[in-house]
C-alpha cells in the first residue's frame, strides 16, 4: 500500500520507492532503503508528513509519500 494510506502512529516497512533514480537515490541517502522500518509521526491532508526512520525525523511532501510502497510491520 502507498505510505499515504497509513495512519499516525503506525509502524511500517518500506517495500519500494516508485520514483526516478535521482530522487530514489536521495531518499536512500536519508535512510529510506528497502526493508527499513518507519513510524508515521504526523500526517496531514494538506501539509508534509513527518516520519521517523533510523532515529531521525523527515518531512515528506504528498507527492513523495504517494510513491513510497510500504507494508504493516
mmCIF file with all atom_site columns, N, CA and C in Angstrom:
data_model
loop_
_atom_site.group_PDB
_atom_site.id
_atom_site.type_symbol
_atom_site.label_atom_id
_atom_site.label_alt_id
_atom_site.label_comp_id
_atom_site.label_asym_id
_atom_site.label_entity_id
_atom_site.label_seq_id
_atom_site.pdbx_PDB_ins_code
_atom_site.Cartn_x
_atom_site.Cartn_y
_atom_site.Cartn_z
_atom_site.occupancy
_atom_site.B_iso_or_equiv
_atom_site.pdbx_formal_charge
_atom_site.auth_seq_id
_atom_site.auth_comp_id
_atom_site.auth_asym_id
_atom_site.auth_atom_id
_atom_site.pdbx_PDB_model_num
ATOM 1   N N  . UNK A 1 1  ? 0.845  -1.173 0.000   1.00 0.00 ? 1  UNK A N  1
ATOM 2   C CA . UNK A 1 1  ? 0.000  0.000  0.000   1.00 0.00 ? 1  UNK A CA 1
ATOM 3   C C  . UNK A 1 1  ? 0.888  1.232  0.000   1.00 0.00 ? 1  UNK A C  1
ATOM 4   N N  . UNK A 1 2  ? 0.386  2.341  -0.549  1.00 0.00 ? 2  UNK A N  1
ATOM 5   C CA . UNK A 1 2  ? 1.177  3.577  -0.521  1.00 0.00 ? 2  UNK A CA 1
ATOM 6   C C  . UNK A 1 2  ? 1.307  4.108  0.914   1.00 0.00 ? 2  UNK A C  1
ATOM 7   N N  . UNK A 1 3  ? 2.395  4.743  1.198   1.00 0.00 ? 3  UNK A N  1
ATOM 8   C CA . UNK A 1 3  ? 2.605  5.337  2.520   1.00 0.00 ? 3  UNK A CA 1
ATOM 9   C C  . UNK A 1 3  ? 1.472  6.303  2.859   1.00 0.00 ? 3  UNK A C  1
ATOM 10  N N  . UNK A 1 4  ? 0.900  6.926  1.863   1.00 0.00 ? 4  UNK A N  1
ATOM 11  C CA . UNK A 1 4  ? -0.180 7.897  2.080   1.00 0.00 ? 4  UNK A CA 1
ATOM 12  C C  . UNK A 1 4  ? -1.455 7.245  2.632   1.00 0.00 ? 4  UNK A C  1
ATOM 13  N N  . UNK A 1 5  ? -1.542 5.920  2.628   1.00 0.00 ? 5  UNK A N  1
ATOM 14  C CA . UNK A 1 5  ? -2.719 5.217  3.143   1.00 0.00 ? 5  UNK A CA 1
ATOM 15  C C  . UNK A 1 5  ? -2.536 4.759  4.583   1.00 0.00 ? 5  UNK A C  1
ATOM 16  N N  . UNK A 1 6  ? -1.440 5.117  5.212   1.00 0.00 ? 6  UNK A N  1
ATOM 17  C CA . UNK A 1 6  ? -1.192 4.709  6.596   1.00 0.00 ? 6  UNK A CA 1
ATOM 18  C C  . UNK A 1 6  ? -1.752 5.751  7.555   1.00 0.00 ? 6  UNK A C  1
ATOM 19  N N  . UNK A 1 7  ? -1.715 5.405  8.853   1.00 0.00 ? 7  UNK A N  1
ATOM 20  C CA . UNK A 1 7  ? -2.249 6.294  9.879   1.00 0.00 ? 7  UNK A CA 1
ATOM 21  C C  . UNK A 1 7  ? -1.145 6.730  10.834  1.00 0.00 ? 7  UNK A C  1
ATOM 22  N N  . UNK A 1 8  ? -1.399 7.838  11.505  1.00 0.00 ? 8  UNK A N  1
ATOM 23  C CA . UNK A 1 8  ? -0.470 8.353  12.503  1.00 0.00 ? 8  UNK A CA 1
ATOM 24  C C  . UNK A 1 8  ? -0.224 7.282  13.568  1.00 0.00 ? 8  UNK A C  1
ATOM 25  N N  . UNK A 1 9  ? 1.038  7.086  13.929  1.00 0.00 ? 9  UNK A N  1
ATOM 26  C CA . UNK A 1 9  ? 1.407  6.129  14.961  1.00 0.00 ? 9  UNK A CA 1
ATOM 27  C C  . UNK A 1 9  ? 1.716  4.735  14.434  1.00 0.00 ? 9  UNK A C  1
ATOM 28  N N  . UNK A 1 10 ? 1.383  4.440  13.193  1.00 0.00 ? 10 UNK A N  1
ATOM 29  C CA . UNK A 1 10 ? 1.663  3.120  12.630  1.00 0.00 ? 10 UNK A CA 1
ATOM 30  C C  . UNK A 1 10 ? 3.154  2.971  12.320  1.00 0.00 ? 10 UNK A C  1
ATOM 31  N N  . UNK A 1 11 ? 3.631  1.755  12.479  1.00 0.00 ? 11 UNK A N  1
ATOM 32  C CA . UNK A 1 11 ? 4.982  1.417  12.061  1.00 0.00 ? 11 UNK A CA 1
ATOM 33  C C  . UNK A 1 11 ? 4.860  0.526  10.835  1.00 0.00 ? 11 UNK A C  1
ATOM 34  N N  . UNK A 1 12 ? 5.598  0.874  9.804   1.00 0.00 ? 12 UNK A N  1
ATOM 35  C CA . UNK A 1 12 ? 5.518  0.150  8.539   1.00 0.00 ? 12 UNK A CA 1
ATOM 36  C C  . UNK A 1 12 ? 6.925  -0.173 8.045   1.00 0.00 ? 12 UNK A C  1
ATOM 37  N N  . UNK A 1 13 ? 6.992  -1.067 7.082   1.00 0.00 ? 13 UNK A N  1
ATOM 38  C CA . UNK A 1 13 ? 8.261  -1.450 6.466   1.00 0.00 ? 13 UNK A CA 1
ATOM 39  C C  . UNK A 1 13 ? 8.252  -0.969 5.017   1.00 0.00 ? 13 UNK A C  1
ATOM 40  N N  . UNK A 1 14 ? 9.306  -0.286 4.625   1.00 0.00 ? 14 UNK A N  1
ATOM 41  C CA . UNK A 1 14 ? 9.404  0.222  3.259   1.00 0.00 ? 14 UNK A CA 1
ATOM 42  C C  . UNK A 1 14 ? 9.658  -0.938 2.296   1.00 0.00 ? 14 UNK A C  1
ATOM 43  N N  . UNK A 1 15 ? 8.825  -1.030 1.264   1.00 0.00 ? 15 UNK A N  1
ATOM 44  C CA . UNK A 1 15 ? 8.986  -2.085 0.260   1.00 0.00 ? 15 UNK A CA 1
ATOM 45  C C  . UNK A 1 15 ? 9.662  -1.561 -1.005  1.00 0.00 ? 15 UNK A C  1
ATOM 46  N N  . UNK A 1 16 ? 9.218  -0.390 -1.455  1.00 0.00 ? 16 UNK A N  1
ATOM 47  C CA . UNK A 1 16 ? 9.750  0.118  -2.721  1.00 0.00 ? 16 UNK A CA 1
ATOM 48  C C  . UNK A 1 16 ? 9.470  1.611  -2.868  1.00 0.00 ? 16 UNK A C  1
ATOM 49  N N  . UNK A 1 17 ? 10.353 2.289  -3.535  1.00 0.00 ? 17 UNK A N  1
ATOM 50  C CA . UNK A 1 17 ? 10.128 3.686  -3.901  1.00 0.00 ? 17 UNK A CA 1
ATOM 51  C C  . UNK A 1 17 ? 9.934  3.722  -5.403  1.00 0.00 ? 17 UNK A C  1
ATOM 52  N N  . UNK A 1 18 ? 8.744  4.092  -5.832  1.00 0.00 ? 18 UNK A N  1
ATOM 53  C CA . UNK A 1 18 ? 8.414  4.122  -7.261  1.00 0.00 ? 18 UNK A CA 1
ATOM 54  C C  . UNK A 1 18 ? 8.632  5.533  -7.794  1.00 0.00 ? 18 UNK A C  1
ATOM 55  N N  . UNK A 1 19 ? 9.865  5.841  -8.038  1.00 0.00 ? 19 UNK A N  1
ATOM 56  C CA . UNK A 1 19 ? 10.207 7.189  -8.459  1.00 0.00 ? 19 UNK A CA 1
ATOM 57  C C  . UNK A 1 19 ? 11.434 7.119  -9.344  1.00 0.00 ? 19 UNK A C  1
ATOM 58  N N  . UNK A 1 20 ? 11.857 8.213  -9.882  1.00 0.00 ? 20 UNK A N  1
ATOM 59  C CA . UNK A 1 20 ? 13.056 8.254  -10.715 1.00 0.00 ? 20 UNK A CA 1
ATOM 60  C C  . UNK A 1 20 ? 14.309 7.932  -9.905  1.00 0.00 ? 20 UNK A C  1
ATOM 61  N N  . UNK A 1 21 ? 15.355 7.563  -10.620 1.00 0.00 ? 21 UNK A N  1
ATOM 62  C CA . UNK A 1 21 ? 16.599 7.149  -9.971  1.00 0.00 ? 21 UNK A CA 1
ATOM 63  C C  . UNK A 1 21 ? 17.193 8.218  -9.071  1.00 0.00 ? 21 UNK A C  1
ATOM 64  N N  . UNK A 1 22 ? 17.154 9.483  -9.519  1.00 0.00 ? 22 UNK A N  1
ATOM 65  C CA . UNK A 1 22 ? 17.793 10.557 -8.757  1.00 0.00 ? 22 UNK A CA 1
ATOM 66  C C  . UNK A 1 22 ? 17.113 10.776 -7.401  1.00 0.00 ? 22 UNK A C  1
ATOM 67  N N  . UNK A 1 23 ? 15.798 10.880 -7.389  1.00 0.00 ? 23 UNK A N  1
ATOM 68  C CA . UNK A 1 23 ? 15.105 11.100 -6.116  1.00 0.00 ? 23 UNK A CA 1
ATOM 69  C C  . UNK A 1 23 ? 15.187 9.856  -5.238  1.00 0.00 ? 23 UNK A C  1
ATOM 70  N N  . UNK A 1 24 ? 15.114 8.687  -5.851  1.00 0.00 ? 24 UNK A N  1
ATOM 71  C CA . UNK A 1 24 ? 15.247 7.447  -5.082  1.00 0.00 ? 24 UNK A CA 1
ATOM 72  C C  . UNK A 1 24 ? 16.612 7.407  -4.391  1.00 0.00 ? 24 UNK A C  1
ATOM 73  N N  . UNK A 1 25 ? 17.656 7.821  -5.094  1.00 0.00 ? 25 UNK A N  1
ATOM 74  C CA . UNK A 1 25 ? 18.994 7.846  -4.506  1.00 0.00 ? 25 UNK A CA 1
ATOM 75  C C  . UNK A 1 25 ? 19.048 8.827  -3.331  1.00 0.00 ? 25 UNK A C  1
ATOM 76  N N  . UNK A 1 26 ? 18.413 9.995  -3.488  1.00 0.00 ? 26 UNK A N  1
ATOM 77  C CA . UNK A 1 26 ? 18.400 10.982 -2.404  1.00 0.00 ? 26 UNK A CA 1
ATOM 78  C C  . UNK A 1 26 ? 17.662 10.449 -1.184  1.00 0.00 ? 26 UNK A C  1
ATOM 79  N N  . UNK A 1 27 ? 16.528 9.783  -1.410  1.00 0.00 ? 27 UNK A N  1
ATOM 80  C CA . UNK A 1 27 ? 15.775 9.218  -0.286  1.00 0.00 ? 27 UNK A CA 1
ATOM 81  C C  . UNK A 1 27 ? 16.563 8.086  0.366   1.00 0.00 ? 27 UNK A C  1
ATOM 82  N N  . UNK A 1 28 ? 17.254 7.284  -0.434  1.00 0.00 ? 28 UNK A N  1
ATOM 83  C CA . UNK A 1 28 ? 18.114 6.222  0.113   1.00 0.00 ? 28 UNK A CA 1
ATOM 84  C C  . UNK A 1 28 ? 19.185 6.830  1.011   1.00 0.00 ? 28 UNK A C  1
ATOM 85  N N  . UNK A 1 29 ? 19.768 7.947  0.584   1.00 0.00 ? 29 UNK A N  1
ATOM 86  C CA . UNK A 1 29 ? 20.810 8.610  1.382   1.00 0.00 ? 29 UNK A CA 1
ATOM 87  C C  . UNK A 1 29 ? 20.267 9.158  2.694   1.00 0.00 ? 29 UNK A C  1
ATOM 88  N N  . UNK A 1 30 ? 18.957 9.409  2.756   1.00 0.00 ? 30 UNK A N  1
ATOM 89  C CA . UNK A 1 30 ? 18.326 9.869  4.000   1.00 0.00 ? 30 UNK A CA 1
ATOM 90  C C  . UNK A 1 30 ? 17.924 8.704  4.900   1.00 0.00 ? 30 UNK A C  1
ATOM 91  N N  . UNK A 1 31 ? 18.204 7.487  4.460   1.00 0.00 ? 31 UNK A N  1
ATOM 92  C CA . UNK A 1 31 ? 17.887 6.311  5.275   1.00 0.00 ? 31 UNK A CA 1
ATOM 93  C C  . UNK A 1 31 ? 16.664 5.554  4.824   1.00 0.00 ? 31 UNK A C  1
ATOM 94  N N  . UNK A 1 32 ? 15.998 6.010  3.797   1.00 0.00 ? 32 UNK A N  1
ATOM 95  C CA . UNK A 1 32 ? 14.799 5.333  3.290   1.00 0.00 ? 32 UNK A CA 1
ATOM 96  C C  . UNK A 1 32 ? 15.219 4.264  2.280   1.00 0.00 ? 32 UNK A C  1
ATOM 97  N N  . UNK A 1 33 ? 15.582 3.118  2.807   1.00 0.00 ? 33 UNK A N  1
ATOM 98  C CA . UNK A 1 33 ? 16.013 1.998  1.972   1.00 0.00 ? 33 UNK A CA 1
ATOM 99  C C  . UNK A 1 33 ? 15.013 0.860  2.111   1.00 0.00 ? 33 UNK A C  1
ATOM 100 N N  . UNK A 1 34 ? 15.014 -0.038 1.160   1.00 0.00 ? 34 UNK A N  1
ATOM 101 C CA . UNK A 1 34 ? 14.098 -1.180 1.200   1.00 0.00 ? 34 UNK A CA 1
ATOM 102 C C  . UNK A 1 34 ? 14.274 -1.955 2.498   1.00 0.00 ? 34 UNK A C  1
ATOM 103 N N  . UNK A 1 35 ? 13.162 -2.283 3.146   1.00 0.00 ? 35 UNK A N  1
ATOM 104 C CA . UNK A 1 35 ? 13.179 -3.095 4.362   1.00 0.00 ? 35 UNK A CA 1
ATOM 105 C C  . UNK A 1 35 ? 13.307 -2.311 5.652   1.00 0.00 ? 35 UNK A C  1
ATOM 106 N N  . UNK A 1 36 ? 13.549 -1.004 5.587   1.00 0.00 ? 36 UNK A N  1
ATOM 107 C CA . UNK A 1 36 ? 13.693 -0.207 6.802   1.00 0.00 ? 36 UNK A CA 1
ATOM 108 C C  . UNK A 1 36 ? 12.315 0.042  7.432   1.00 0.00 ? 36 UNK A C  1
ATOM 109 N N  . UNK A 1 37 ? 12.268 0.027  8.780   1.00 0.00 ? 37 UNK A N  1
ATOM 110 C CA . UNK A 1 37 ? 11.028 0.343  9.480   1.00 0.00 ? 37 UNK A CA 1
ATOM 111 C C  . UNK A 1 37 ? 10.934 1.849  9.654   1.00 0.00 ? 37 UNK A C  1
ATOM 112 N N  . UNK A 1 38 ? 9.727  2.359  9.499   1.00 0.00 ? 38 UNK A N  1
ATOM 113 C CA . UNK A 1 38 ? 9.498  3.772  9.745   1.00 0.00 ? 38 UNK A CA 1
ATOM 114 C C  . UNK A 1 38 ? 8.169  3.969  10.444  1.00 0.00 ? 38 UNK A C  1
ATOM 115 N N  . UNK A 1 39 ? 8.115  5.022  11.246  1.00 0.00 ? 39 UNK A N  1
ATOM 116 C CA . UNK A 1 39 ? 6.908  5.328  12.006  1.00 0.00 ? 39 UNK A CA 1
ATOM 117 C C  . UNK A 1 39 ? 6.305  6.635  11.513  1.00 0.00 ? 39 UNK A C  1
ATOM 118 N N  . UNK A 1 40 ? 4.991  6.626  11.375  1.00 0.00 ? 40 UNK A N  1
ATOM 119 C CA . UNK A 1 40 ? 4.287  7.840  10.966  1.00 0.00 ? 40 UNK A CA 1
ATOM 120 C C  . UNK A 1 40 ? 4.084  8.700  12.207  1.00 0.00 ? 40 UNK A C  1
ATOM 121 N N  . UNK A 1 41 ? 4.760  9.824  12.287  1.00 0.00 ? 41 UNK A N  1
ATOM 122 C CA . UNK A 1 41 ? 4.687  10.710 13.445  1.00 0.00 ? 41 UNK A CA 1
ATOM 123 C C  . UNK A 1 41 ? 3.545  11.714 13.282  1.00 0.00 ? 41 UNK A C  1
ATOM 124 N N  . UNK A 1 42 ? 3.419  12.275 12.100  1.00 0.00 ? 42 UNK A N  1
ATOM 125 C CA . UNK A 1 42 ? 2.382  13.274 11.841  1.00 0.00 ? 42 UNK A CA 1
ATOM 126 C C  . UNK A 1 42 ? 1.996  13.200 10.379  1.00 0.00 ? 42 UNK A C  1
ATOM 127 N N  . UNK A 1 43 ? 0.697  13.262 10.123  1.00 0.00 ? 43 UNK A N  1
ATOM 128 C CA . UNK A 1 43 ? 0.291  13.352 8.733   1.00 0.00 ? 43 UNK A CA 1
ATOM 129 C C  . UNK A 1 43 ? -0.807 14.386 8.587   1.00 0.00 ? 43 UNK A C  1
ATOM 130 N N  . UNK A 1 44 ? -0.887 14.914 7.407   1.00 0.00 ? 44 UNK A N  1
ATOM 131 C CA . UNK A 1 44 ? -1.832 15.985 7.121   1.00 0.00 ? 44 UNK A CA 1
ATOM 132 C C  . UNK A 1 44 ? -2.329 15.832 5.697   1.00 0.00 ? 44 UNK A C  1
ATOM 133 N N  . UNK A 1 45 ? -3.561 16.217 5.465   1.00 0.00 ? 45 UNK A N  1
ATOM 134 C CA . UNK A 1 45 ? -4.086 16.154 4.099   1.00 0.00 ? 45 UNK A CA 1
ATOM 135 C C  . UNK A 1 45 ? -3.482 17.243 3.220   1.00 0.00 ? 45 UNK A C  1
ATOM 136 N N  . UNK A 1 46 ? -3.043 18.323 3.828   1.00 0.00 ? 46 UNK A N  1
ATOM 137 C CA . UNK A 1 46 ? -2.532 19.447 3.044   1.00 0.00 ? 46 UNK A CA 1
ATOM 138 C C  . UNK A 1 46 ? -1.030 19.677 3.189   1.00 0.00 ? 46 UNK A C  1
ATOM 139 N N  . UNK A 1 47 ? -0.464 19.397 4.343   1.00 0.00 ? 47 UNK A N  1
ATOM 140 C CA . UNK A 1 47 ? 0.944  19.686 4.575   1.00 0.00 ? 47 UNK A CA 1
ATOM 141 C C  . UNK A 1 47 ? 1.813  18.453 4.505   1.00 0.00 ? 47 UNK A C  1
ATOM 142 N N  . UNK A 1 48 ? 3.078  18.619 4.837   1.00 0.00 ? 48 UNK A N  1
ATOM 143 C CA . UNK A 1 48 ? 4.008  17.487 4.789   1.00 0.00 ? 48 UNK A CA 1
ATOM 144 C C  . UNK A 1 48 ? 3.729  16.475 5.892   1.00 0.00 ? 48 UNK A C  1
ATOM 145 N N  . UNK A 1 49 ? 4.165  15.259 5.653   1.00 0.00 ? 49 UNK A N  1
ATOM 146 C CA . UNK A 1 49 ? 4.094  14.198 6.655   1.00 0.00 ? 49 UNK A CA 1
ATOM 147 C C  . UNK A 1 49 ? 5.440  14.144 7.361   1.00 0.00 ? 49 UNK A C  1
ATOM 148 N N  . UNK A 1 50 ? 5.396  13.812 8.638   1.00 0.00 ? 50 UNK A N  1
ATOM 149 C CA . UNK A 1 50 ? 6.623  13.631 9.401   1.00 0.00 ? 50 UNK A CA 1
ATOM 150 C C  . UNK A 1 50 ? 6.748  12.139 9.695   1.00 0.00 ? 50 UNK A C  1
ATOM 151 N N  . UNK A 1 51 ? 7.887  11.569 9.326   1.00 0.00 ? 51 UNK A N  1
ATOM 152 C CA . UNK A 1 51 ? 8.143  10.155 9.620   1.00 0.00 ? 51 UNK A CA 1
ATOM 153 C C  . UNK A 1 51 ? 9.436  10.052 10.411  1.00 0.00 ? 51 UNK A C  1
ATOM 154 N N  . UNK A 1 52 ? 9.521  8.990  11.209  1.00 0.00 ? 52 UNK A N  1
ATOM 155 C CA . UNK A 1 52 ? 10.756 8.730  11.934  1.00 0.00 ? 52 UNK A CA 1
ATOM 156 C C  . UNK A 1 52 ? 11.386 7.488  11.349  1.00 0.00 ? 52 UNK A C  1
ATOM 157 N N  . UNK A 1 53 ? 12.630 7.604  10.956  1.00 0.00 ? 53 UNK A N  1
ATOM 158 C CA . UNK A 1 53 ? 13.364 6.490  10.377  1.00 0.00 ? 53 UNK A CA 1
ATOM 159 C C  . UNK A 1 53 ? 14.789 6.510  10.910  1.00 0.00 ? 53 UNK A C  1
ATOM 160 N N  . UNK A 1 54 ? 15.251 5.404  11.445  1.00 0.00 ? 54 UNK A N  1
ATOM 161 C CA . UNK A 1 54 ? 16.612 5.266  11.986  1.00 0.00 ? 54 UNK A CA 1
ATOM 162 C C  . UNK A 1 54 ? 16.926 6.355  13.005  1.00 0.00 ? 54 UNK A C  1
ATOM 163 N N  . UNK A 1 55 ? 15.950 6.746  13.812  1.00 0.00 ? 55 UNK A N  1
ATOM 164 C CA . UNK A 1 55 ? 16.160 7.729  14.866  1.00 0.00 ? 55 UNK A CA 1
ATOM 165 C C  . UNK A 1 55 ? 16.101 9.172  14.413  1.00 0.00 ? 55 UNK A C  1
ATOM 166 N N  . UNK A 1 56 ? 15.852 9.418  13.143  1.00 0.00 ? 56 UNK A N  1
ATOM 167 C CA . UNK A 1 56 ? 15.759 10.780 12.622  1.00 0.00 ? 56 UNK A CA 1
ATOM 168 C C  . UNK A 1 56 ? 14.347 11.029 12.107  1.00 0.00 ? 56 UNK A C  1
ATOM 169 N N  . UNK A 1 57 ? 13.923 12.266 12.152  1.00 0.00 ? 57 UNK A N  1
ATOM 170 C CA . UNK A 1 57 ? 12.610 12.629 11.618  1.00 0.00 ? 57 UNK A CA 1
ATOM 171 C C  . UNK A 1 57 ? 12.789 13.346 10.285  1.00 0.00 ? 57 UNK A C  1
ATOM 172 N N  . UNK A 1 58 ? 11.942 12.938 9.338   1.00 0.00 ? 58 UNK A N  1
ATOM 173 C CA . UNK A 1 58 ? 11.978 13.517 7.997   1.00 0.00 ? 58 UNK A CA 1
ATOM 174 C C  . UNK A 1 58 ? 10.604 14.070 7.658   1.00 0.00 ? 58 UNK A C  1
ATOM 175 N N  . UNK A 1 59 ? 10.566 15.168 6.938   1.00 0.00 ? 59 UNK A N  1
ATOM 176 C CA . UNK A 1 59 ? 9.318  15.730 6.417   1.00 0.00 ? 59 UNK A CA 1
ATOM 177 C C  . UNK A 1 59 ? 9.248  15.399 4.935   1.00 0.00 ? 59 UNK A C  1
ATOM 178 N N  . UNK A 1 60 ? 8.148  14.775 4.539   1.00 0.00 ? 60 UNK A N  1
ATOM 179 C CA . UNK A 1 60 ? 7.962  14.386 3.140   1.00 0.00 ? 60 UNK A CA 1
ATOM 180 C C  . UNK A 1 60 ? 6.673  14.976 2.613   1.00 0.00 ? 60 UNK A C  1
ATOM 181 N N  . UNK A 1 61 ? 6.700  15.479 1.396   1.00 0.00 ? 61 UNK A N  1
ATOM 182 C CA . UNK A 1 61 ? 5.515  16.051 0.772   1.00 0.00 ? 61 UNK A CA 1
ATOM 183 C C  . UNK A 1 61 ? 4.579  14.974 0.231   1.00 0.00 ? 61 UNK A C  1
ATOM 184 N N  . UNK A 1 62 ? 3.366  15.387 -0.062  1.00 0.00 ? 62 UNK A N  1
ATOM 185 C CA . UNK A 1 62 ? 2.332  14.462 -0.556  1.00 0.00 ? 62 UNK A CA 1
ATOM 186 C C  . UNK A 1 62 ? 2.761  13.738 -1.836  1.00 0.00 ? 62 UNK A C  1
ATOM 187 N N  . UNK A 1 63 ? 3.395  14.443 -2.737  1.00 0.00 ? 63 UNK A N  1
ATOM 188 C CA . UNK A 1 63 ? 3.813  13.818 -3.986  1.00 0.00 ? 63 UNK A CA 1
ATOM 189 C C  . UNK A 1 63 ? 4.788  12.670 -3.779  1.00 0.00 ? 63 UNK A C  1
ATOM 190 N N  . UNK A 1 64 ? 5.612  12.777 -2.756  1.00 0.00 ? 64 UNK A N  1
ATOM 191 C CA . UNK A 1 64 ? 6.586  11.717 -2.480  1.00 0.00 ? 64 UNK A CA 1
ATOM 192 C C  . UNK A 1 64 ? 5.937  10.556 -1.739  1.00 0.00 ? 64 UNK A C  1
ATOM 193 N N  . UNK A 1 65 ? 5.100  10.836 -0.753  1.00 0.00 ? 65 UNK A N  1
ATOM 194 C CA . UNK A 1 65 ? 4.546  9.728  0.039   1.00 0.00 ? 65 UNK A CA 1
ATOM 195 C C  . UNK A 1 65 ? 3.615  8.852  -0.790  1.00 0.00 ? 65 UNK A C  1
ATOM 196 N N  . UNK A 1 66 ? 3.061  9.396  -1.868  1.00 0.00 ? 66 UNK A N  1
ATOM 197 C CA . UNK A 1 66 ? 2.239  8.565  -2.756  1.00 0.00 ? 66 UNK A CA 1
ATOM 198 C C  . UNK A 1 66 ? 3.087  7.570  -3.543  1.00 0.00 ? 66 UNK A C  1
ATOM 199 N N  . UNK A 1 67 ? 4.386  7.820  -3.646  1.00 0.00 ? 67 UNK A N  1
ATOM 200 C CA . UNK A 1 67 ? 5.283  6.967  -4.438  1.00 0.00 ? 67 UNK A CA 1
ATOM 201 C C  . UNK A 1 67 ? 6.044  5.943  -3.607  1.00 0.00 ? 67 UNK A C  1
ATOM 202 N N  . UNK A 1 68 ? 5.826  5.946  -2.283  1.00 0.00 ? 68 UNK A N  1
ATOM 203 C CA . UNK A 1 68 ? 6.534  5.013  -1.401  1.00 0.00 ? 68 UNK A CA 1
ATOM 204 C C  . UNK A 1 68 ? 5.584  3.891  -1.010  1.00 0.00 ? 68 UNK A C  1
ATOM 205 N N  . UNK A 1 69 ? 5.939  2.670  -1.378  1.00 0.00 ? 69 UNK A N  1
ATOM 206 C CA . UNK A 1 69 ? 5.127  1.486  -1.044  1.00 0.00 ? 69 UNK A CA 1
ATOM 207 C C  . UNK A 1 69 ? 5.618  0.885  0.268   1.00 0.00 ? 69 UNK A C  1
ATOM 208 N N  . UNK A 1 70 ? 4.681  0.570  1.151   1.00 0.00 ? 70 UNK A N  1
ATOM 209 C CA . UNK A 1 70 ? 5.028  0.011  2.459   1.00 0.00 ? 70 UNK A CA 1
ATOM 210 C C  . UNK A 1 70 ? 4.084  -1.144 2.790   1.00 0.00 ? 70 UNK A C  1
ATOM 211 N N  . UNK A 1 71 ? 4.435  -1.890 3.830   1.00 0.00 ? 71 UNK A N  1
ATOM 212 C CA . UNK A 1 71 ? 3.547  -2.896 4.395   1.00 0.00 ? 71 UNK A CA 1
ATOM 213 C C  . UNK A 1 71 ? 3.577  -2.738 5.904   1.00 0.00 ? 71 UNK A C  1
ATOM 214 N N  . UNK A 1 72 ? 2.521  -3.171 6.584   1.00 0.00 ? 72 UNK A N  1
ATOM 215 C CA . UNK A 1 72 ? 2.476  -3.038 8.035   1.00 0.00 ? 72 UNK A CA 1
ATOM 216 C C  . UNK A 1 72 ? 3.559  -3.888 8.664   1.00 0.00 ? 72 UNK A C  1
ATOM 217 N N  . UNK A 1 73 ? 4.175  -3.343 9.729   1.00 0.00 ? 73 UNK A N  1
ATOM 218 C CA . UNK A 1 73 ? 5.260  -4.068 10.417  1.00 0.00 ? 73 UNK A CA 1
ATOM 219 C C  . UNK A 1 73 ? 4.673  -5.081 11.386  1.00 0.00 ? 73 UNK A C  1
#
